[in-house]
Amino acid sequence: MNNNFWITDKPIQINECIDKVVRAEAGAVNTFIGTVREFTKGKRTLYLEYQAYKEMAEKKLSQIGEEINDKWNDAETAIVHRVGHLDISDIAVVIAVSTPHRNDSFEASRYAIERIKEIVPIWKKEHWEDGTKWIGDQKEQTTYIPSEEDLRND
Amino acid sequence: MNNNFWITDKPIQINECIDKVVRAEAGAVNTFIGTVREFTKGKRTLYLEYQAYKEMAEKKLSQIGEEINDKWNDAETAIVHRVGHLDISDIAVVIAVSTPHRNDSFEASRYAIERIKEIVPIWKKEHWEDGTKWIGDQKEQTTYIPSEEDLRND
């Protein structure tokens, strides 16, 4: 099951994620695709960088799949998250959940994206047009002061 | 806008639908994919046939896009529905809705599939393993007795 949950530094192929969950028992696949948005509250993003603890992040993505299996009957989940430099409209994350009936696929997919932001160790660095940067976790709530080491990796 | 809403008798390329709505202003794309399920309440489907009044169906799909624009801010929608012979796991419908934030994309996509089943003139003919057939509308609620003409087109 673990090969349904992975971190990549390459452009994400949406179909690769969807193909993992399409099956004869399922009549519904809900897919959530997170892309890099150019404007946030009027402020322009030039590009993003995502960093992850790869092994732990994949383990946590897999855990989300297990949580979905506990909560919804006969669901199959695949999740891929990209790291590295992402330009505007690049795909950062794809979630695909197949279920026999559509309601469950919507609910489980929605659950997955919220859980990714809660428990998966992936950090985002926003590069704004005005030259400032912002580093934070996926919930966009944490005030995080970058360390010297973080800055050296700029 | 109308080229975002179409009926096809060819296999659906998911990316073709998604590509129509990915844009710099959007950070979220929700995609719903309806596939042919093999078993329904223990009964095995061999294949399906969908028929549509193509022009009217495309007009109604486009109307759903307009309804979404009325209900959600800055949404872009694309919907493709396949007609003809579909085997198990073939894709019958793809909906893609992009919005700036994820909540709206989930809600609008969910709205779209419910509305498709309510207002779009597409009929489904199920071919069961036991040789029986069932013809109905998309809500799967209508008791529809096929006419001689329907049967002649078998």
PDB file of C-alpha atoms in Angstrom:
ATOM      1  CA  MET A   1       0.000   0.000   0.000  1.00  0.00           C
ATOM      2  CA  ASN A   2       2.872   2.349   0.721  1.00  0.00           C
ATOM      3  CA  ASN A   3       3.645   2.972  -2.928  1.00  0.00           C
ATOM      4  CA  ASN A   4       0.391   4.950  -3.059  1.00  0.00           C
ATOM      5  CA  PHE A   5       1.976   7.685  -0.920  1.00  0.00           C
ATOM      6  CA  TRP A   6       5.069   9.473  -2.059  1.00  0.00           C
ATOM      7  CA  ILE A   7       7.092  12.682  -2.126  1.00  0.00           C
ATOM      8  CA  THR A   8       8.664  13.729  -5.414  1.00  0.00           C
ATOM      9  CA  ASP A   9      10.915  16.516  -6.620  1.00  0.00           C
ATOM     10  CA  LYS A  10       9.656  16.095 -10.193  1.00  0.00           C
ATOM     11  CA  PRO A  11       6.525  17.592 -11.821  1.00  0.00           C
ATOM     12  CA  ILE A  12       3.481  15.609 -10.723  1.00  0.00           C
ATOM     13  CA  GLN A  13       1.604  13.558 -13.294  1.00  0.00           C
ATOM     14  CA  ILE A  14      -2.018  13.651 -12.128  1.00  0.00           C
ATOM     15  CA  ASN A  15      -2.934  10.430 -13.909  1.00  0.00           C
ATOM     16  CA  GLU A  16      -0.220   8.511 -12.123  1.00  0.00           C
ATOM     17  CA  CYS A  17      -1.995   9.205  -8.851  1.00  0.00           C
ATOM     18  CA  ILE A  18      -5.508   8.581 -10.186  1.00  0.00           C
ATOM     19  CA  ASP A  19      -4.525   5.319 -11.890  1.00  0.00           C
ATOM     20  CA  LYS A  20      -3.542   3.876  -8.514  1.00  0.00           C
ATOM     21  CA  VAL A  21      -7.101   4.068  -7.197  1.00  0.00           C
ATOM     22  CA  VAL A  22      -9.330   3.357 -10.225  1.00  0.00           C
ATOM     23  CA  ARG A  23     -10.810  -0.135  -9.834  1.00  0.00           C
ATOM     24  CA  ALA A  24     -13.879  -2.184 -10.733  1.00  0.00           C
ATOM     25  CA  GLU A  25     -15.394  -1.885  -7.240  1.00  0.00           C
ATOM     26  CA  ALA A  26     -15.322   1.916  -7.310  1.00  0.00           C
ATOM     27  CA  GLY A  27     -17.759   4.172  -9.133  1.00  0.00           C
ATOM     28  CA  ALA A  28     -16.302   7.440  -7.895  1.00  0.00           C
ATOM     29  CA  VAL A  29     -12.897   9.068  -7.695  1.00  0.00           C
ATOM     30  CA  ASN A  30     -12.477  12.416  -6.044  1.00  0.00           C
ATOM     31  CA  THR A  31      -9.247  14.204  -6.803  1.00  0.00           C
ATOM     32  CA  PHE A  32      -7.936  17.267  -5.086  1.00  0.00           C
ATOM     33  CA  ILE A  33      -5.132  19.155  -6.792  1.00  0.00           C
ATOM     34  CA  GLY A  34      -3.311  21.924  -4.984  1.00  0.00           C
ATOM     35  CA  THR A  35      -1.605  24.411  -7.318  1.00  0.00           C
ATOM     36  CA  VAL A  36       0.604  27.423  -6.680  1.00  0.00           C
ATOM     37  CA  ARG A  37      -1.595  30.507  -6.542  1.00  0.00           C
ATOM     38  CA  GLU A  38      -0.150  33.803  -7.752  1.00  0.00           C
ATOM     39  CA  PHE A  39      -1.985  36.204  -5.438  1.00  0.00           C
ATOM     40  CA  THR A  40      -2.745  35.893  -1.729  1.00  0.00           C
ATOM     41  CA  LYS A  41      -4.596  38.824  -0.210  1.00  0.00           C
ATOM     42  CA  GLY A  42      -3.292  41.066  -2.972  1.00  0.00           C
ATOM     43  CA  LYS A  43       0.337  40.027  -2.492  1.00  0.00           C
ATOM     44  CA  ARG A  44       2.065  38.438  -5.454  1.00  0.00           C
ATOM     45  CA  THR A  45       3.958  35.187  -5.160  1.00  0.00           C
ATOM     46  CA  LEU A  46       6.823  34.663  -7.610  1.00  0.00           C
ATOM     47  CA  TYR A  47       7.467  31.036  -6.725  1.00  0.00           C
ATOM     48  CA  LEU A  48       7.419  28.624  -3.815  1.00  0.00           C
ATOM     49  CA  GLU A  49       9.808  26.162  -2.331  1.00  0.00           C
ATOM     50  CA  TYR A  50       8.637  23.126  -0.437  1.00  0.00           C
ATOM     51  CA  GLN A  51      10.877  21.081   1.810  1.00  0.00           C
ATOM     52  CA  ALA A  52      10.012  17.826   3.511  1.00  0.00           C
ATOM     53  CA  TYR A  53      11.461  15.205   5.747  1.00  0.00           C
ATOM     54  CA  LYS A  54      10.855  12.701   2.951  1.00  0.00           C
ATOM     55  CA  GLU A  55      10.674   9.436   4.894  1.00  0.00           C
ATOM     56  CA  MET A  56       8.561  10.849   7.672  1.00  0.00           C
ATOM     57  CA  ALA A  57       6.326  12.717   5.228  1.00  0.00           C
ATOM     58  CA  GLU A  58       5.644   9.532   3.239  1.00  0.00           C
ATOM     59  CA  LYS A  59       4.923   7.666   6.445  1.00  0.00           C
ATOM     60  CA  LYS A  60       2.428  10.335   7.486  1.00  0.00           C
ATOM     61  CA  LEU A  61       0.752  10.335   4.062  1.00  0.00           C
ATOM     62  CA  SER A  62       0.390   6.587   4.374  1.00  0.00           C
ATOM     63  CA  GLN A  63      -1.084   7.061   7.849  1.00  0.00           C
ATOM     64  CA  ILE A  64      -3.725   9.351   6.338  1.00  0.00           C
ATOM     65  CA  GLY A  65      -4.641   6.538   3.946  1.00  0.00           C
ATOM     66  CA  GLU A  66      -5.076   4.217   6.913  1.00  0.00           C
ATOM     67  CA  GLU A  67      -7.202   6.767   8.731  1.00  0.00           C
ATOM     68  CA  ILE A  68      -9.422   7.007   5.661  1.00  0.00           C
ATOM     69  CA  ASN A  69      -9.765   3.215   5.591  1.00  0.00           C
ATOM     70  CA  ASP A  70     -10.891   3.341   9.213  1.00  0.00           C
ATOM     71  CA  LYS A  71     -13.473   6.040   8.543  1.00  0.00           C
ATOM     72  CA  TRP A  72     -14.892   5.121   5.139  1.00  0.00           C
ATOM     73  CA  ASN A  73     -15.849   1.737   3.820  1.00  0.00           C
ATOM     74  CA  ASP A  74     -13.913   0.350   0.832  1.00  0.00           C
ATOM     75  CA  ALA A  75     -11.872   3.462   0.036  1.00  0.00           C
ATOM     76  CA  GLU A  76      -8.556   3.484  -1.767  1.00  0.00           C
ATOM     77  CA  THR A  77      -6.300   6.504  -1.472  1.00  0.00           C
ATOM     78  CA  ALA A  78      -3.192   7.790  -3.235  1.00  0.00           C
ATOM     79  CA  ILE A  79      -1.356  10.999  -2.393  1.00  0.00           C
ATOM     80  CA  VAL A  80       1.698  12.611  -3.951  1.00  0.00           C
ATOM     81  CA  HIS A  81       3.317  15.842  -2.764  1.00  0.00           C
ATOM     82  CA  ARG A  82       6.011  17.684  -4.646  1.00  0.00           C
ATOM     83  CA  VAL A  83       9.005  19.377  -3.051  1.00  0.00           C
ATOM     84  CA  GLY A  84      11.582  21.827  -4.375  1.00  0.00           C
ATOM     85  CA  HIS A  85      11.013  24.896  -6.540  1.00  0.00           C
ATOM     86  CA  LEU A  86       7.459  25.361  -7.821  1.00  0.00           C
ATOM     87  CA  ASP A  87       6.315  28.077 -10.200  1.00  0.00           C
ATOM     88  CA  ILE A  88       2.850  29.629 -10.414  1.00  0.00           C
ATOM     89  CA  SER A  89       0.199  27.019 -11.361  1.00  0.00           C
ATOM     90  CA  ASP A  90       2.574  24.124 -10.728  1.00  0.00           C
ATOM     91  CA  ILE A  91       0.963  21.234  -8.905  1.00  0.00           C
ATOM     92  CA  ALA A  92       2.069  20.869  -5.294  1.00  0.00           C
ATOM     93  CA  VAL A  93      -0.167  18.021  -4.199  1.00  0.00           C
ATOM     94  CA  VAL A  94      -2.581  15.491  -5.692  1.00  0.00           C
ATOM     95  CA  ILE A  95      -4.979  13.391  -3.651  1.00  0.00           C
ATOM     96  CA  ALA A  96      -7.113  10.695  -5.262  1.00  0.00           C
ATOM     97  CA  VAL A  97      -9.691   8.674  -3.353  1.00  0.00           C
ATOM     98  CA  SER A  98     -11.885   6.035  -4.961  1.00  0.00           C
ATOM     99  CA  THR A  99     -14.990   4.643  -3.290  1.00  0.00           C
ATOM    100  CA  PRO A 100     -18.031   2.706  -4.468  1.00  0.00           C
ATOM    101  CA  HIS A 101     -20.272   5.789  -4.111  1.00  0.00           C
ATOM    102  CA  ARG A 102     -19.540   9.441  -4.657  1.00  0.00           C
ATOM    103  CA  ASN A 103     -20.363  10.916  -1.274  1.00  0.00           C
ATOM    104  CA  ASP A 104     -17.590   9.003   0.442  1.00  0.00           C
ATOM    105  CA  SER A 105     -15.021  10.014  -2.160  1.00  0.00           C
ATOM    106  CA  PHE A 106     -15.725  13.709  -1.580  1.00  0.00           C
ATOM    107  CA  GLU A 107     -15.627  13.392   2.195  1.00  0.00           C
ATOM    108  CA  ALA A 108     -12.463  11.294   2.292  1.00  0.00           C
ATOM    109  CA  SER A 109     -10.606  13.538  -0.146  1.00  0.00           C
ATOM    110  CA  ARG A 110     -11.546  16.570   1.893  1.00  0.00           C
ATOM    111  CA  TYR A 111     -10.387  14.818   5.038  1.00  0.00           C
ATOM    112  CA  ALA A 112      -7.051  13.980   3.393  1.00  0.00           C
ATOM    113  CA  ILE A 113      -6.118  17.542   2.475  1.00  0.00           C
ATOM    114  CA  GLU A 114      -6.938  18.805   5.965  1.00  0.00           C
ATOM    115  CA  ARG A 115      -4.878  16.021   7.543  1.00  0.00           C
ATOM    116  CA  ILE A 116      -1.944  16.692   5.216  1.00  0.00           C
ATOM    117  CA  LYS A 117      -1.837  20.220   6.509  1.00  0.00           C
ATOM    118  CA  GLU A 118      -2.107  19.023  10.098  1.00  0.00           C
ATOM    119  CA  ILE A 119       0.377  16.180  10.356  1.00  0.00           C
ATOM    120  CA  VAL A 120       2.713  15.938   7.350  1.00  0.00           C
ATOM    121  CA  PRO A 121       6.152  17.528   7.877  1.00  0.00           C
ATOM    122  CA  ILE A 122       6.332  19.679   4.763  1.00  0.00           C
ATOM    123  CA  TRP A 123       7.351  23.321   4.896  1.00  0.00           C
ATOM    124  CA  LYS A 124       6.649  26.039   2.434  1.00  0.00           C
ATOM    125  CA  LYS A 125       8.798  29.035   1.633  1.00  0.00           C
ATOM    126  CA  GLU A 126       6.979  31.790  -0.225  1.00  0.00           C
ATOM    127  CA  HIS A 127       9.007  34.163  -2.359  1.00  0.00           C
ATOM    128  CA  TRP A 128       7.023  37.362  -2.723  1.00  0.00           C
ATOM    129  CA  GLU A 129       7.345  39.973  -5.423  1.00  0.00           C
ATOM    130  CA  ASP A 130       8.548  42.557  -2.906  1.00  0.00           C
ATOM    131  CA  GLY A 131      11.584  40.445  -2.079  1.00  0.00           C
ATOM    132  CA  THR A 132      10.393  39.169   1.291  1.00  0.00           C
ATOM    133  CA  LYS A 133      10.086  35.545   2.184  1.00  0.00           C
ATOM    134  CA  TRP A 134       7.889  33.601   4.477  1.00  0.00           C
ATOM    135  CA  ILE A 135       8.586  30.196   5.868  1.00  0.00           C
ATOM    136  CA  GLY A 136       5.907  28.192   7.559  1.00  0.00           C
ATOM    137  CA  ASP A 137       4.171  24.943   7.995  1.00  0.00           C
ATOM    138  CA  GLN A 138       1.269  23.764   5.861  1.00  0.00           C
ATOM    139  CA  LYS A 139      -1.405  25.176   8.129  1.00  0.00           C
ATOM    140  CA  GLU A 140      -0.016  28.643   7.407  1.00  0.00           C
ATOM    141  CA  GLN A 141      -0.504  29.457  11.052  1.00  0.00           C
ATOM    142  CA  THR A 142       2.885  28.909  12.594  1.00  0.00           C
ATOM    143  CA  THR A 143       5.193  31.820  13.079  1.00  0.00           C
ATOM    144  CA  TYR A 144       8.513  30.233  12.257  1.00  0.00           C
ATOM    145  CA  ILE A 145      11.802  32.050  12.547  1.00  0.00           C
ATOM    146  CA  PRO A 146      14.278  30.536  10.094  1.00  0.00           C
ATOM    147  CA  SER A 147      17.560  29.389  11.581  1.00  0.00           C
ATOM    148  CA  GLU A 148      20.968  30.315  10.230  1.00  0.00           C
ATOM    149  CA  GLU A 149      21.062  26.915   8.600  1.00  0.00           C
ATOM    150  CA  ASP A 150      17.773  27.535   6.832  1.00  0.00           C
ATOM    151  CA  LEU A 151      19.099  30.812   5.508  1.00  0.00           C
ATOM    152  CA  ARG A 152      22.357  29.230   4.353  1.00  0.00           C
ATOM    153  CA  ASN A 153      20.286  26.873   2.216  1.00  0.00           C
ATOM    154  CA  ASP A 154      18.638  29.785   0.430  1.00  0.00           C
TER     155      ASP A 154
ATOM    156  CA  MET B   1     -16.944  29.442 -21.973  1.00  0.00           C
ATOM    157  CA  ASN B   2     -18.972  26.796 -23.782  1.00  0.00           C
ATOM    158  CA  ASN B   3     -15.953  24.789 -24.883  1.00  0.00           C
ATOM    159  CA  ASN B   4     -15.512  23.843 -21.223  1.00  0.00           C
ATOM    160  CA  PHE B   5     -18.654  21.676 -21.399  1.00  0.00           C
ATOM    161  CA  TRP B   6     -18.892  18.829 -23.824  1.00  0.00           C
ATOM    162  CA  ILE B   7     -20.238  15.383 -24.635  1.00  0.00           C
ATOM    163  CA  THR B   8     -17.899  12.891 -26.265  1.00  0.00           C
ATOM    164  CA  ASP B   9     -18.117   9.349 -27.598  1.00  0.00           C
ATOM    165  CA  LYS B  10     -14.351   8.875 -27.150  1.00  0.00           C
ATOM    166  CA  PRO B  11     -12.438   7.806 -24.019  1.00  0.00           C
ATOM    167  CA  ILE B  12     -12.117  10.795 -21.700  1.00  0.00           C
ATOM    168  CA  GLN B  13      -8.695  12.279 -21.072  1.00  0.00           C
ATOM    169  CA  ILE B  14      -8.836  13.568 -17.512  1.00  0.00           C
ATOM    170  CA  ASN B  15      -6.070  16.096 -18.064  1.00  0.00           C
ATOM    171  CA  GLU B  16      -7.921  17.701 -20.926  1.00  0.00           C
ATOM    172  CA  CYS B  17     -10.674  18.681 -18.512  1.00  0.00           C
ATOM    173  CA  ILE B  18      -8.347  19.735 -15.700  1.00  0.00           C
ATOM    174  CA  ASP B  19      -6.136  21.823 -18.003  1.00  0.00           C
ATOM    175  CA  LYS B  20      -9.132  24.008 -18.848  1.00  0.00           C
ATOM    176  CA  VAL B  21      -9.445  25.255 -15.279  1.00  0.00           C
ATOM    177  CA  VAL B  22      -5.859  25.456 -13.958  1.00  0.00           C
ATOM    178  CA  ARG B  23      -4.880  29.127 -13.718  1.00  0.00           C
ATOM    179  CA  ALA B  24      -2.688  31.493 -11.723  1.00  0.00           C
ATOM    180  CA  GLU B  25      -5.593  32.836  -9.633  1.00  0.00           C
ATOM    181  CA  ALA B  26      -6.577  29.370  -8.418  1.00  0.00           C
ATOM    182  CA  GLY B  27      -4.860  27.378  -5.697  1.00  0.00           C
ATOM    183  CA  ALA B  28      -7.293  24.471  -5.720  1.00  0.00           C
ATOM    184  CA  VAL B  29      -8.809  22.160  -8.296  1.00  0.00           C
ATOM    185  CA  ASN B  30     -11.363  19.593  -7.265  1.00  0.00           C
ATOM    186  CA  THR B  31     -12.006  16.854  -9.771  1.00  0.00           C
ATOM    187  CA  PHE B  32     -14.767  14.333  -9.652  1.00  0.00           C
ATOM    188  CA  ILE B  33     -14.435  11.274 -11.879  1.00  0.00           C
ATOM    189  CA  GLY B  34     -17.342   8.914 -12.318  1.00  0.00           C
ATOM    190  CA  THR B  35     -16.308   5.429 -13.434  1.00  0.00           C
ATOM    191  CA  VAL B  36     -18.296   2.318 -14.345  1.00  0.00           C
ATOM    192  CA  ARG B  37     -18.674   0.172 -11.231  1.00  0.00           C
ATOM    193  CA  GLU B  38     -18.823  -3.589 -11.642  1.00  0.00           C
ATOM    194  CA  PHE B  39     -21.124  -4.467  -8.750  1.00  0.00           C
ATOM    195  CA  THR B  40     -24.267  -2.700  -7.554  1.00  0.00           C
ATOM    196  CA  LYS B  41     -25.979  -4.321  -4.586  1.00  0.00           C
ATOM    197  CA  GLY B  42     -24.381  -7.636  -5.463  1.00  0.00           C
ATOM    198  CA  LYS B  43     -25.482  -7.531  -9.087  1.00  0.00           C
ATOM    199  CA  ARG B  44     -22.765  -7.579 -11.715  1.00  0.00           C
ATOM    200  CA  THR B  45     -22.668  -5.066 -14.548  1.00  0.00           C
ATOM    201  CA  LEU B  46     -21.004  -6.199 -17.770  1.00  0.00           C
ATOM    202  CA  TYR B  47     -21.021  -2.821 -19.474  1.00  0.00           C
ATOM    203  CA  LEU B  48     -23.047   0.368 -19.765  1.00  0.00           C
ATOM    204  CA  GLU B  49     -24.397   2.420 -22.575  1.00  0.00           C
ATOM    205  CA  TYR B  50     -25.033   6.128 -22.221  1.00  0.00           C
ATOM    206  CA  GLN B  51     -27.138   8.105 -24.613  1.00  0.00           C
ATOM    207  CA  ALA B  52     -27.608  11.857 -24.641  1.00  0.00           C
ATOM    208  CA  TYR B  53     -29.362  14.617 -26.502  1.00  0.00           C
ATOM    209  CA  LYS B  54     -25.942  16.057 -27.262  1.00  0.00           C
ATOM    210  CA  GLU B  55     -26.781  19.710 -27.885  1.00  0.00           C
ATOM    211  CA  MET B  56     -29.183  19.954 -24.983  1.00  0.00           C
ATOM    212  CA  ALA B  57     -26.838  18.046 -22.691  1.00  0.00           C
ATOM    213  CA  GLU B  58     -23.960  20.420 -23.475  1.00  0.00           C
ATOM    214  CA  LYS B  59     -26.243  23.392 -22.921  1.00  0.00           C
ATOM    215  CA  LYS B  60     -27.253  22.023 -19.534  1.00  0.00           C
ATOM    216  CA  LEU B  61     -23.649  21.302 -18.546  1.00  0.00           C
ATOM    217  CA  SER B  62     -22.832  24.893 -19.443  1.00  0.00           C
ATOM    218  CA  GLN B  63     -25.779  26.051 -17.336  1.00  0.00           C
ATOM    219  CA  ILE B  64     -24.305  24.195 -14.368  1.00  0.00           C
ATOM    220  CA  GLY B  65     -21.076  26.153 -14.883  1.00  0.00           C
ATOM    221  CA  GLU B  66     -23.090  29.375 -14.771  1.00  0.00           C
ATOM    222  CA  GLU B  67     -24.900  28.282 -11.634  1.00  0.00           C
ATOM    223  CA  ILE B  68     -21.528  27.619 -10.014  1.00  0.00           C
ATOM    224  CA  ASN B  69     -20.358  31.099 -10.990  1.00  0.00           C
ATOM    225  CA  ASP B  70     -23.435  32.536  -9.309  1.00  0.00           C
ATOM    226  CA  LYS B  71     -22.854  30.580  -6.115  1.00  0.00           C
ATOM    227  CA  TRP B  72     -19.070  30.628  -5.679  1.00  0.00           C
ATOM    228  CA  ASN B  73     -16.677  33.470  -6.168  1.00  0.00           C
ATOM    229  CA  ASP B  74     -14.075  33.177  -8.921  1.00  0.00           C
ATOM    230  CA  ALA B  75     -14.725  29.561  -9.881  1.00  0.00           C
ATOM    231  CA  GLU B  76     -13.925  28.022 -13.241  1.00  0.00           C
ATOM    232  CA  THR B  77     -15.616  24.792 -14.248  1.00  0.00           C
ATOM    233  CA  ALA B  78     -15.156  22.190 -16.974  1.00  0.00           C
ATOM    234  CA  ILE B  79     -17.300  19.090 -17.439  1.00  0.00           C
ATOM    235  CA  VAL B  80     -17.100  16.275 -19.982  1.00  0.00           C
ATOM    236  CA  HIS B  81     -19.503  13.341 -20.173  1.00  0.00           C
ATOM    237  CA  ARG B  82     -18.968  10.311 -22.339  1.00  0.00           C
ATOM    238  CA  VAL B  83     -21.695   8.511 -24.278  1.00  0.00           C
ATOM    239  CA  GLY B  84     -21.801   5.145 -26.043  1.00  0.00           C
ATOM    240  CA  HIS B  85     -20.475   1.802 -24.822  1.00  0.00           C
ATOM    241  CA  LEU B  86     -18.471   1.925 -21.580  1.00  0.00           C
ATOM    242  CA  ASP B  87     -16.706  -1.025 -19.991  1.00  0.00           C
ATOM    243  CA  ILE B  88     -16.010  -1.549 -16.288  1.00  0.00           C
ATOM    244  CA  SER B  89     -13.748   1.195 -14.874  1.00  0.00           C
ATOM    245  CA  ASP B  90     -14.174   3.370 -17.958  1.00  0.00           C
ATOM    246  CA  ILE B  91     -14.659   7.032 -17.152  1.00  0.00           C
ATOM    247  CA  ALA B  92     -18.200   8.293 -17.720  1.00  0.00           C
ATOM    248  CA  VAL B  93     -17.844  11.844 -16.442  1.00  0.00           C
ATOM    249  CA  VAL B  94     -15.143  14.258 -15.317  1.00  0.00           C
ATOM    250  CA  ILE B  95     -15.828  17.502 -13.475  1.00  0.00           C
ATOM    251  CA  ALA B  96     -13.046  19.953 -12.684  1.00  0.00           C
ATOM    252  CA  VAL B  97     -13.579  23.130 -10.677  1.00  0.00           C
ATOM    253  CA  SER B  98     -10.796  25.536  -9.809  1.00  0.00           C
ATOM    254  CA  THR B  99     -11.123  28.205  -7.142  1.00  0.00           C
ATOM    255  CA  PRO B 100      -8.702  30.364  -5.186  1.00  0.00           C
ATOM    256  CA  HIS B 101      -9.275  28.331  -1.987  1.00  0.00           C
ATOM    257  CA  ARG B 102      -9.958  24.655  -1.501  1.00  0.00           C
ATOM    258  CA  ASN B 103     -13.261  24.708   0.321  1.00  0.00           C
ATOM    259  CA  ASP B 104     -15.077  26.266  -2.619  1.00  0.00           C
ATOM    260  CA  SER B 105     -13.622  23.762  -5.078  1.00  0.00           C
ATOM    261  CA  PHE B 106     -14.980  20.830  -3.077  1.00  0.00           C
ATOM    262  CA  GLU B 107     -18.407  22.378  -2.654  1.00  0.00           C
ATOM    263  CA  ALA B 108     -18.781  23.447  -6.271  1.00  0.00           C
ATOM    264  CA  SER B 109     -17.617  20.095  -7.638  1.00  0.00           C
ATOM    265  CA  ARG B 110     -20.081  18.319  -5.395  1.00  0.00           C
ATOM    266  CA  TYR B 111     -22.819  20.640  -6.551  1.00  0.00           C
ATOM    267  CA  ALA B 112     -21.958  19.936 -10.189  1.00  0.00           C
ATOM    268  CA  ILE B 113     -22.329  16.156  -9.996  1.00  0.00           C
ATOM    269  CA  GLU B 114     -25.665  16.440  -8.227  1.00  0.00           C
ATOM    270  CA  ARG B 115     -26.915  18.912 -10.821  1.00  0.00           C
ATOM    271  CA  ILE B 116     -25.732  16.719 -13.698  1.00  0.00           C
ATOM    272  CA  LYS B 117     -27.903  13.959 -12.359  1.00  0.00           C
ATOM    273  CA  GLU B 118     -30.826  16.343 -11.942  1.00  0.00           C
ATOM    274  CA  ILE B 119     -30.954  18.311 -15.172  1.00  0.00           C
ATOM    275  CA  VAL B 120     -28.745  16.870 -17.905  1.00  0.00           C
ATOM    276  CA  PRO B 121     -30.547  14.679 -20.470  1.00  0.00           C
ATOM    277  CA  ILE B 122     -28.300  11.631 -20.394  1.00  0.00           C
ATOM    278  CA  TRP B 123     -29.697   8.122 -20.080  1.00  0.00           C
ATOM    279  CA  LYS B 124     -27.934   5.021 -18.910  1.00  0.00           C
ATOM    280  CA  LYS B 125     -28.562   1.466 -20.008  1.00  0.00           C
ATOM    281  CA  GLU B 126     -27.099  -1.164 -17.697  1.00  0.00           C
ATOM    282  CA  HIS B 127     -26.313  -4.566 -19.103  1.00  0.00           C
ATOM    283  CA  TRP B 128     -26.315  -7.033 -16.226  1.00  0.00           C
ATOM    284  CA  GLU B 129     -24.595 -10.381 -16.090  1.00  0.00           C
ATOM    285  CA  ASP B 130     -27.930 -12.185 -15.896  1.00  0.00           C
ATOM    286  CA  GLY B 131     -28.937 -10.811 -19.280  1.00  0.00           C
ATOM    287  CA  THR B 132     -31.406  -8.233 -18.078  1.00  0.00           C
ATOM    288  CA  LYS B 133     -31.180  -4.586 -18.906  1.00  0.00           C
ATOM    289  CA  TRP B 134     -32.190  -1.465 -17.157  1.00  0.00           C
ATOM    290  CA  ILE B 135     -32.743   1.910 -18.700  1.00  0.00           C
ATOM    291  CA  GLY B 136     -33.029   5.002 -16.583  1.00  0.00           C
ATOM    292  CA  ASP B 137     -32.110   8.575 -16.039  1.00  0.00           C
ATOM    293  CA  GLN B 138     -29.062   9.712 -14.126  1.00  0.00           C
ATOM    294  CA  LYS B 139     -30.837   9.927 -10.791  1.00  0.00           C
ATOM    295  CA  GLU B 140     -31.451   6.183 -10.996  1.00  0.00           C
ATOM    296  CA  GLN B 141     -34.922   6.823  -9.689  1.00  0.00           C
ATOM    297  CA  THR B 142     -37.104   6.865 -12.755  1.00  0.00           C
ATOM    298  CA  THR B 143     -38.977   3.783 -13.756  1.00  0.00           C
ATOM    299  CA  TYR B 144     -38.688   3.943 -17.485  1.00  0.00           C
ATOM    300  CA  ILE B 145     -40.272   1.481 -19.809  1.00  0.00           C
ATOM    301  CA  PRO B 146     -38.290   1.321 -23.068  1.00  0.00           C
ATOM    302  CA  SER B 147     -40.285   1.886 -26.221  1.00  0.00           C
ATOM    303  CA  GLU B 148     -40.153  -0.371 -29.270  1.00  0.00           C
ATOM    304  CA  GLU B 149     -37.772   2.125 -30.804  1.00  0.00           C
ATOM    305  CA  ASP B 150     -35.431   1.908 -27.841  1.00  0.00           C
ATOM    306  CA  LEU B 151     -35.391  -1.839 -28.148  1.00  0.00           C
ATOM    307  CA  ARG B 152     -34.768  -1.721 -31.862  1.00  0.00           C
ATOM    308  CA  ASN B 153     -31.623   0.325 -31.166  1.00  0.00           C
ATOM    309  CA  ASP B 154     -30.219  -2.412 -28.946  1.00  0.00           C
TER     310      ASP B 154
END
